[in-house]
């Protein structure tokens, strides 16, 4: 009897998870569309949907267009059911953003960082200040926040608490989750920023519909998220995707990680600006920070041969790096994002051409190379989906603890 009840609970939770996830990602949808897309019976869909409406997770959103007969009601997630916070811990700033359950941005705040010295305690302080700032601006109580997702540079080692290894920042086993948790009771979810960008683009942007994709984050540094069969590949200790620290030129330019010839030492924003400085005979690049300096380089390309040469070389280097991704992972799509990747978007045709010269012909012809659709907010948006993903997996049960959720993931 107990086994039967447990089995029925498990089936119901999986049905709730499937239906809630479908409405969240693809809604508004009718009940009939949910029957077709999930394979669940009409009574099962009706019962679960009724529960989700009663609990305030989804709501009716008006009648669908009808060719005759009784119109069907559209279903969408209830935007005020819960709120989530996404944090992008970059190398030049900490960006904190608040979203409702429909992922509409309600408030945003940013705090600059000195890229030459990024102190973990300072980062944690900015995150905590940002949580207070965005909830106050939107008039949202902290008790209404489902959780905080944090995307950060470097390798994020998951365990009882997330620990960050980021050689480029000088971070070695930094207990970032513990530092932030000291100032808030909100649930925290920490992951690599490229991986949160990849999740955002898979759910809402250029990755929708793809099962095999690679998402490249090009900012001050460089990283990727590799998605295979719809799941992010993490490797043995979650360090998979450190594309920026693959060797492009053996014995080449020094990289911030301590090695030489890394891809990041050629296409990361800091490296691109440094190469432009060298092309200018050592003269400083105009601008107060990396973003304004990279913009100055791009603006100068129309009149400066040195600037044009640096950008042309950058496209070649990026193309070679993309070719490596295509040869290694055989993706359907390679998506370039990150603030520097978006700024360098005008190089995309040249990047495609360079990748075509370096990649194997058959996998190259199967892959598209595109820009991300979510802009500079992609990392924070993807980070905000981390608590959402846990809620969806738990069938919308907010009180589900990590062990319950992991059991659902394992058996679902």
PDB file of N, CA and C in Angstrom, residues 15 27 31 60 65 119 124 128 154 200 209 240 279 310 312 346 356 391-392 408:
ATOM      1  N   UNK A  15       3.993  14.360 -13.641  1.00  0.00           N
ATOM      2  CA  UNK A  15       2.991  14.981 -14.510  1.00  0.00           C
ATOM      3  C   UNK A  15       2.921  16.491 -14.269  1.00  0.00           C
ATOM      4  N   UNK A  27       4.270  28.441 -23.253  1.00  0.00           N
ATOM      5  CA  UNK A  27       2.946  29.031 -23.153  1.00  0.00           C
ATOM      6  C   UNK A  27       2.858  30.411 -23.776  1.00  0.00           C
ATOM      7  N   UNK A  31      -5.310  23.470 -23.048  1.00  0.00           N
ATOM      8  CA  UNK A  31      -5.258  22.126 -22.458  1.00  0.00           C
ATOM      9  C   UNK A  31      -5.091  21.066 -23.548  1.00  0.00           C
ATOM     10  N   UNK A  60      -5.524  31.306 -16.466  1.00  0.00           N
ATOM     11  CA  UNK A  60      -6.115  31.355 -17.796  1.00  0.00           C
ATOM     12  C   UNK A  60      -5.855  32.717 -18.405  1.00  0.00           C
ATOM     13  N   UNK A  65      -8.073  31.375 -30.510  1.00  0.00           N
ATOM     14  CA  UNK A  65      -8.856  31.539 -31.725  1.00  0.00           C
ATOM     15  C   UNK A  65      -9.505  30.209 -32.090  1.00  0.00           C
ATOM     16  N   UNK A 119      38.078  41.115  -5.355  1.00  0.00           N
ATOM     17  CA  UNK A 119      38.061  40.514  -4.030  1.00  0.00           C
ATOM     18  C   UNK A 119      36.741  39.771  -3.793  1.00  0.00           C
ATOM     19  N   UNK A 124      30.721  39.490  -2.881  1.00  0.00           N
ATOM     20  CA  UNK A 124      29.608  39.070  -2.038  1.00  0.00           C
ATOM     21  C   UNK A 124      28.825  40.278  -1.521  1.00  0.00           C
ATOM     22  N   UNK A 128      24.778  41.102  -2.200  1.00  0.00           N
ATOM     23  CA  UNK A 128      23.821  41.346  -1.122  1.00  0.00           C
ATOM     24  C   UNK A 128      23.180  42.726  -1.239  1.00  0.00           C
ATOM     25  N   UNK A 154      34.934  31.301 -14.015  1.00  0.00           N
ATOM     26  CA  UNK A 154      35.745  30.262 -13.398  1.00  0.00           C
ATOM     27  C   UNK A 154      35.001  28.955 -13.243  1.00  0.00           C
ATOM     28  N   UNK A 200      20.036  30.239 -20.616  1.00  0.00           N
ATOM     29  CA  UNK A 200      19.129  31.307 -21.041  1.00  0.00           C
ATOM     30  C   UNK A 200      18.876  31.233 -22.543  1.00  0.00           C
ATOM     31  N   UNK A 209      15.025  24.919 -29.586  1.00  0.00           N
ATOM     32  CA  UNK A 209      14.814  23.904 -30.620  1.00  0.00           C
ATOM     33  C   UNK A 209      16.022  23.046 -30.913  1.00  0.00           C
ATOM     34  N   UNK A 240      34.073  21.409 -17.440  1.00  0.00           N
ATOM     35  CA  UNK A 240      33.967  21.328 -18.900  1.00  0.00           C
ATOM     36  C   UNK A 240      33.526  22.672 -19.468  1.00  0.00           C
ATOM     37  N   UNK A 279      49.576  47.472 -31.436  1.00  0.00           N
ATOM     38  CA  UNK A 279      49.516  47.944 -32.828  1.00  0.00           C
ATOM     39  C   UNK A 279      49.618  49.464 -32.916  1.00  0.00           C
ATOM     40  N   UNK A 310      43.697  44.481 -36.391  1.00  0.00           N
ATOM     41  CA  UNK A 310      43.427  43.784 -35.129  1.00  0.00           C
ATOM     42  C   UNK A 310      42.077  43.077 -35.177  1.00  0.00           C
ATOM     43  N   UNK A 312      40.438  42.106 -37.919  1.00  0.00           N
ATOM     44  CA  UNK A 312      40.521  41.003 -38.880  1.00  0.00           C
ATOM     45  C   UNK A 312      41.209  39.784 -38.251  1.00  0.00           C
ATOM     46  N   UNK A 346      29.731  42.361 -35.595  1.00  0.00           N
ATOM     47  CA  UNK A 346      29.964  42.694 -36.993  1.00  0.00           C
ATOM     48  C   UNK A 346      30.998  41.797 -37.659  1.00  0.00           C
ATOM     49  N   UNK A 356      35.007  27.959 -41.460  1.00  0.00           N
ATOM     50  CA  UNK A 356      34.843  27.062 -42.599  1.00  0.00           C
ATOM     51  C   UNK A 356      36.165  26.590 -43.171  1.00  0.00           C
ATOM     52  N   UNK A 391      12.289  24.510  -9.285  1.00  0.00           N
ATOM     53  CA  UNK A 391      10.849  24.525  -9.028  1.00  0.00           C
ATOM     54  C   UNK A 391      10.105  23.709 -10.077  1.00  0.00           C
ATOM     55  N   UNK A 392      10.467  23.857 -11.346  1.00  0.00           N
ATOM     56  CA  UNK A 392       9.799  23.105 -12.407  1.00  0.00           C
ATOM     57  C   UNK A 392      10.006  21.613 -12.218  1.00  0.00           C
ATOM     58  N   UNK A 408      13.389  13.244  -7.820  1.00  0.00           N
ATOM     59  CA  UNK A 408      12.505  13.413  -8.964  1.00  0.00           C
ATOM     60  C   UNK A 408      13.318  13.426 -10.246  1.00  0.00           C
TER      61      UNK A 408
END
